XYZ file of C-alpha atoms in Angstrom:
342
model
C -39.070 -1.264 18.837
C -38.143 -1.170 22.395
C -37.329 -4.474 24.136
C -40.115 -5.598 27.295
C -36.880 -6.968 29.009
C -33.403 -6.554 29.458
C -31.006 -8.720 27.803
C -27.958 -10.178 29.566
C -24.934 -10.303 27.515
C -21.495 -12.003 28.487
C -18.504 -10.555 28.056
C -15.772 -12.741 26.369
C -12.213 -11.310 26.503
C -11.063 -12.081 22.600
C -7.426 -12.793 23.627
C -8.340 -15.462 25.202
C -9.662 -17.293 21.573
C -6.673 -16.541 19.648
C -6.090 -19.196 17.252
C -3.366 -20.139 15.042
C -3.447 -19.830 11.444
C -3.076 -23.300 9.974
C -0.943 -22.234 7.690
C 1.238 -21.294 10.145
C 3.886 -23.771 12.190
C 3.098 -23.873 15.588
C 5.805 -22.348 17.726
C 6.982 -23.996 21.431
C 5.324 -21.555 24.107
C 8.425 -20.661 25.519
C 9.812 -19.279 21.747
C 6.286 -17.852 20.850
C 6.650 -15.467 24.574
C 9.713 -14.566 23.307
C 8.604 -13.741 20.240
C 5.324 -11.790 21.515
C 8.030 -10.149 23.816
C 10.429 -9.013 20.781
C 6.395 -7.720 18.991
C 5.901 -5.976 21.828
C 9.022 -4.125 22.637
C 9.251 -3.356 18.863
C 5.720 -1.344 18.938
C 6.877 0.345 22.121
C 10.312 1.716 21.587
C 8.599 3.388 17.752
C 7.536 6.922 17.992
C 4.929 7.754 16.185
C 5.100 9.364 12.879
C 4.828 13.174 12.963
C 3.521 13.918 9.694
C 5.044 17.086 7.091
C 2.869 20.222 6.886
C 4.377 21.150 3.729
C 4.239 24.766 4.737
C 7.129 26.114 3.102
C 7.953 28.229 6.444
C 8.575 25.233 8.435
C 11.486 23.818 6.127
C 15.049 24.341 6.671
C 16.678 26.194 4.097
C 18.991 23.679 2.954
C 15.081 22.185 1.883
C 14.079 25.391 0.257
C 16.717 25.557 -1.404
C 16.462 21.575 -3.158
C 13.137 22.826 -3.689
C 14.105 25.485 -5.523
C 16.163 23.548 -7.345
C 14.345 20.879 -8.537
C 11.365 23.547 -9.687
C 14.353 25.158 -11.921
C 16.110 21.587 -13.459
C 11.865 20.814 -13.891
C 11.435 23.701 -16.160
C 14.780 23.549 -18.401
C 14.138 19.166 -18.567
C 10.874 19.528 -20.495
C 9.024 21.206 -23.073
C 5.539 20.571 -21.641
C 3.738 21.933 -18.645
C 3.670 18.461 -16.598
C 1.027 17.707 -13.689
C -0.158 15.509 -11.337
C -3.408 14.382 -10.130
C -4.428 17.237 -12.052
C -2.174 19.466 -10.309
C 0.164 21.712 -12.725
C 4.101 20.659 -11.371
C 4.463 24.692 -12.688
C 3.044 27.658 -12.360
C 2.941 28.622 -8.608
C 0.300 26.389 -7.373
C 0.619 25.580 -3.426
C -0.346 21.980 -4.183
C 2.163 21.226 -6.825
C 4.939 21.720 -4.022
C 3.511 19.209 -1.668
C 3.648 16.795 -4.418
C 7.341 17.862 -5.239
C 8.185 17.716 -1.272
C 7.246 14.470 -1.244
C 9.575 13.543 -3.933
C 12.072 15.069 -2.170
C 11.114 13.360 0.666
C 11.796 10.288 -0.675
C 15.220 11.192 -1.758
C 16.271 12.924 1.248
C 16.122 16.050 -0.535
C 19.092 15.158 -3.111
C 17.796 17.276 -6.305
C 19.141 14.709 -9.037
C 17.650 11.776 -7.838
C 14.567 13.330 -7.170
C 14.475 14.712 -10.338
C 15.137 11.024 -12.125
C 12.096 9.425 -9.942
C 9.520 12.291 -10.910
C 10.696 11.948 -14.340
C 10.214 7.819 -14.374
C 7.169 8.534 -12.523
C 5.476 11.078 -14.832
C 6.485 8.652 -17.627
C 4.968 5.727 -16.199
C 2.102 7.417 -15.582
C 1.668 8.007 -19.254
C 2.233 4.118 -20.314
C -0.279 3.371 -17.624
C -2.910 5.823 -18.439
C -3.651 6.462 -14.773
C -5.258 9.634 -15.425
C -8.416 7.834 -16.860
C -8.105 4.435 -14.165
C -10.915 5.848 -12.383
C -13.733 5.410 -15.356
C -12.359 1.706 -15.884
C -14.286 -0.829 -14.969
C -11.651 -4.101 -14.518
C -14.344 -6.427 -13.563
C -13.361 -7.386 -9.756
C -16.230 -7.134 -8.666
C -15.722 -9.914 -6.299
C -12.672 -8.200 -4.472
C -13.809 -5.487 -3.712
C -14.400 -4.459 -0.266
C -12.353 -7.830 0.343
C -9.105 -7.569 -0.680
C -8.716 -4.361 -0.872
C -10.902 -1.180 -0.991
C -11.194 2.593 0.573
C -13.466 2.873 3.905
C -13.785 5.688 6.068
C -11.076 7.969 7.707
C -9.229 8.019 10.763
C -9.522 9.723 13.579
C -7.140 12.811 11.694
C -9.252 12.976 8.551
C -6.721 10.722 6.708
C -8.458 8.184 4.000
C -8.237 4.633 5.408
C -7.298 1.564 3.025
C -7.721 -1.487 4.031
C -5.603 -4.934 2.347
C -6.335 -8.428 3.066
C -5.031 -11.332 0.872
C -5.970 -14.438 2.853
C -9.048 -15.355 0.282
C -5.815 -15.654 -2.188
C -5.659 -19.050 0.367
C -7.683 -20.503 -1.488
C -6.115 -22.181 -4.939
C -9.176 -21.590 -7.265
C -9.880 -17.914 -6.082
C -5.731 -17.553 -6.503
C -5.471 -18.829 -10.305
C -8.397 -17.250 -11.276
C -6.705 -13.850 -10.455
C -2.841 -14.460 -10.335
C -3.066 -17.256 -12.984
C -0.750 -15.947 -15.693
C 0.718 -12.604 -16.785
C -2.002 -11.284 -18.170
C -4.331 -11.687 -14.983
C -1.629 -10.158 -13.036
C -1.341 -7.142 -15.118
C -4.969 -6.964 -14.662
C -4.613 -6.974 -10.997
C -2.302 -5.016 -10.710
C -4.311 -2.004 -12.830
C -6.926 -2.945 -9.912
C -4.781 -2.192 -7.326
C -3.596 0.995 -8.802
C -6.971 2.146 -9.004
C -8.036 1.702 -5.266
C -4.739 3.537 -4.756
C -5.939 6.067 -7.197
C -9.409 6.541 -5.602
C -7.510 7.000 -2.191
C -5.275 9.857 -3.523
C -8.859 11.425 -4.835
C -9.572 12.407 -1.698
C -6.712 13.951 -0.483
C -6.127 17.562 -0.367
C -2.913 18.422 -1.754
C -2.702 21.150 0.869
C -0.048 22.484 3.213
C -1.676 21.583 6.835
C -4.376 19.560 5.195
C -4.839 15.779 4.484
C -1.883 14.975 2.641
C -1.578 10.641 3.056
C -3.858 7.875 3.447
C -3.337 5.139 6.152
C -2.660 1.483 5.142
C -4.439 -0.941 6.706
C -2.596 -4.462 6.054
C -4.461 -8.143 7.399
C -2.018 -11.073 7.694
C -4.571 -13.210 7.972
C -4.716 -16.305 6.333
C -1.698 -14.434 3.817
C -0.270 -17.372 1.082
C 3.243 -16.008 1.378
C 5.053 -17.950 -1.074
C 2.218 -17.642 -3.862
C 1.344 -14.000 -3.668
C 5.450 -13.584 -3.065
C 5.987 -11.836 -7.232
C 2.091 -9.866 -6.445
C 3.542 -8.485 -3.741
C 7.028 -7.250 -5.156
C 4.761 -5.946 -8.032
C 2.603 -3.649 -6.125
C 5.554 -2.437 -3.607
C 7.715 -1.460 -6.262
C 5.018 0.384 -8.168
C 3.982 1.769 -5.059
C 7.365 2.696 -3.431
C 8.505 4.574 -7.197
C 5.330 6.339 -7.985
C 3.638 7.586 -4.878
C 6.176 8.346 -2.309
C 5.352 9.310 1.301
C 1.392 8.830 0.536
C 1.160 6.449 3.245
C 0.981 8.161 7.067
C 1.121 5.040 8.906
C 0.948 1.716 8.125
C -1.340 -0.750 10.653
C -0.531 -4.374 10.337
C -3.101 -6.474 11.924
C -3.020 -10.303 13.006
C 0.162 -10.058 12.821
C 1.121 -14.504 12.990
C 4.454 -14.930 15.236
C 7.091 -15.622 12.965
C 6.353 -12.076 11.675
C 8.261 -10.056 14.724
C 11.332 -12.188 13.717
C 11.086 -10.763 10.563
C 10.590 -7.510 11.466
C 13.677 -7.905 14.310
C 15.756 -8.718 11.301
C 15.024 -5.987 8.973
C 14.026 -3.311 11.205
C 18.333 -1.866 11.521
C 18.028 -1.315 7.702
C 14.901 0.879 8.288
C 15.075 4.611 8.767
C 13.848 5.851 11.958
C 11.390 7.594 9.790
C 10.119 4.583 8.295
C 9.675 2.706 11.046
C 8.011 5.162 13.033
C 5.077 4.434 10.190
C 4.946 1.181 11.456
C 1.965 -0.090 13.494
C 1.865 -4.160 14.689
C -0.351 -5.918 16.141
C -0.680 -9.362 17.246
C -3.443 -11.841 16.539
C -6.426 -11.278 18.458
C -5.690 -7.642 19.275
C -7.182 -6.517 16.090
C -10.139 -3.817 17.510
C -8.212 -2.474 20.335
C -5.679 -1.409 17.881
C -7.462 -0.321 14.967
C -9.902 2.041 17.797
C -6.402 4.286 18.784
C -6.411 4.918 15.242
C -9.654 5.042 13.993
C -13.192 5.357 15.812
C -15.176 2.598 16.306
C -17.789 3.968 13.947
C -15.702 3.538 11.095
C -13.856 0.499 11.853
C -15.775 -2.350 9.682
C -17.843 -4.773 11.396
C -15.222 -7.514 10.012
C -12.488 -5.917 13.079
C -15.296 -5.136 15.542
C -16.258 -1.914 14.407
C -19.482 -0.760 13.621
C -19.037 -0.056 9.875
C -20.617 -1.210 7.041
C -20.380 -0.665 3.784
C -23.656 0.812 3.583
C -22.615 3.207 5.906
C -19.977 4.735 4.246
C -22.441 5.042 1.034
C -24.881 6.536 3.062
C -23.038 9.475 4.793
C -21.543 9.889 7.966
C -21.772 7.692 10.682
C -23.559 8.034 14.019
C -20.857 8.636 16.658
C -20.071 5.825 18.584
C -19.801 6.290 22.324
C -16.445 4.412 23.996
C -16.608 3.649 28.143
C -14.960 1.642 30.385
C -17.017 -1.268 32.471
C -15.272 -1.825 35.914
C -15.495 -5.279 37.506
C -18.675 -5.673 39.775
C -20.544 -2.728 37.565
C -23.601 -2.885 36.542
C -24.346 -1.120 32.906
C -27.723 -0.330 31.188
C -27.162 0.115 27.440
C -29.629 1.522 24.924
C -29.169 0.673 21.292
C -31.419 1.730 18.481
C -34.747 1.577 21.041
C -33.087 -1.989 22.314
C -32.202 -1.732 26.332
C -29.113 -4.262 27.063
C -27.697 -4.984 30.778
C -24.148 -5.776 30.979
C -22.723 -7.435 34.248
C -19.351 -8.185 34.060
């Protein structure tokens, strides 16, 4: 239905509302401009992450030979043809070497060790049944599309998943889930499976989409309680899926965080940190939109995403403009004719 009247609409500049979290101590303003300062020269000074093709042409030889390697110590270590994400490790298949390159990756290409991680890995895979994770049904219902969950790709073609423990905030939502071993095993099977249906959907390809992008909301985060959650799922994640993740977007990112990050970033590899995406509280869309388009951003960061949408095929394309001050704008949405003056 098309509107008899235009609507005016004020434009609010978000940074201006930034609030902070109350669980957060309130820094002096002359430490938090430092510390936005330190944030911001951090984000700056990282290149961005230049992900592997996995062609085998582009390696060095030193690379083709580990590779080599590690396919020859594969086949004289076991008595079984191994695989992957139903990909045979064996037998020639293109995809099978981006999964061992990755390995290598991880180990900077140092045959042994790689070999001792994809042999811990295939094992745990085993214990965990991971094969079947997919047909489970762990009964978190209420998580998902919360806390964490798969939604829509960026503007590469790379999955997008998307974490965000502030409901964990709240003490009878926290035992519920995290209460004693048991639930936390639980979890934990949950979060392997959203990891699980991410990986589904990548191709396993040299030059295709080979890693998913992690999406991370500080928000509202209960450091201290989710503290042994958190080493649970990093661990698992860091010795069973190595270089899965292309970049790694943390949003509302409270102050004391940069100090953090100041602290640990000289033990990072460049490589590592060039994965690294921050952004401060308040500057949640206007990151998330150099990544991803605004038409697959959920509504919850000031996209235009629902869930619905993603169940109900792709998106309408999302047109992006600049108002100047003193324009005048007429805007049509779905039949709806809106007049911004700015």
């Amino acid at each position: 239905m098309e509107a008899t009247s235009p609507t005016s609409v004020k434009i609010i500049n978000l940074q201006d509302q930034i609030q902070t979290p109350e669980f957060s101590p309130k820094p002096s303003p002359s430490k938090k401009k430092f510390v936005t300062s330190l944030m911001e020269a951090a984000t700056l000074i990282t290149p961005s992450f230049k992900e592997d093709t996995y062609f085998i042409s582009h390696l060095r030889a030193s690379e083709k030979k580990a590779l080599q390697e590690l396919k020859d110590k594969l086949i004289a270590a076991s008595d079984r043809l191994d695989s992957m994400w139903g990909i045979p490790l064996l037998g020639g298949d293109e995809r099978a070497d981006v999964i061992l390159l990755k390995f290598l990756r991880a180990r900077d290409f140092k045959v042994q060790d790689t070999l001792n991680m994809l042999q811990n890995c295939l094992s745990w895979r085993k214990d965990f049944e991971t094969d079947g994770i997919l047909e489970e049904d762990l009964g978190f219902k209420e998580l998902e599309g919360v806390v964490a969950y798969m939604h829509a790709y960026d503007r590469e073609g790379h999955p997008v998943c998307y974490n965000a423990y502030g409901v964990f905030k709240d003490k009878e939502m926290y035992e519920r889930i995290f209460g004693d071993d048991e639930k936390l095993k639980k979890f934990l099977r949950w979060r392997v499976q959203v990891l699980e249906r991410g990986i589904k959907l990548l191709h396993f390809k040299p030059g295709g989409i080979n890693s998913i992008i992690q999406v991370t909301d500080l928000k509202d985060m209960p450091k201290r309680e989710l503290r042994v959650a958190s080493n649970h799922i990093l661990s698992l994640f860091q010795d069973n899926y190595p270089e899965m993740v292309a970049r790694k977007i943390f949003i509302n990112v409270p102050w004391y965080f940069s100090l953090l990050y100041s602290m640990f970033s000289p033990f990072l590899t460049q490589r590592t940190k060039s994965k690294f995406v921050i952004s401060k509280e308040g500057n949640v869309a206007e990151t998330l939109f150099k990544f991803i388009r605004p038409e697959d951003v959920p509504v919850q960061y000031g996209g235009l995403s629902r869930p619905s949408n993603v169940l109900n095929g792709s998106p309408k394309s999302a047109s992006e403009f600049t108002v100047k001050g003193g324009e005048k704008v007429n805007i049509q949405i779905e039949g709806i004719e809106v007049i911004i003056y700015y």
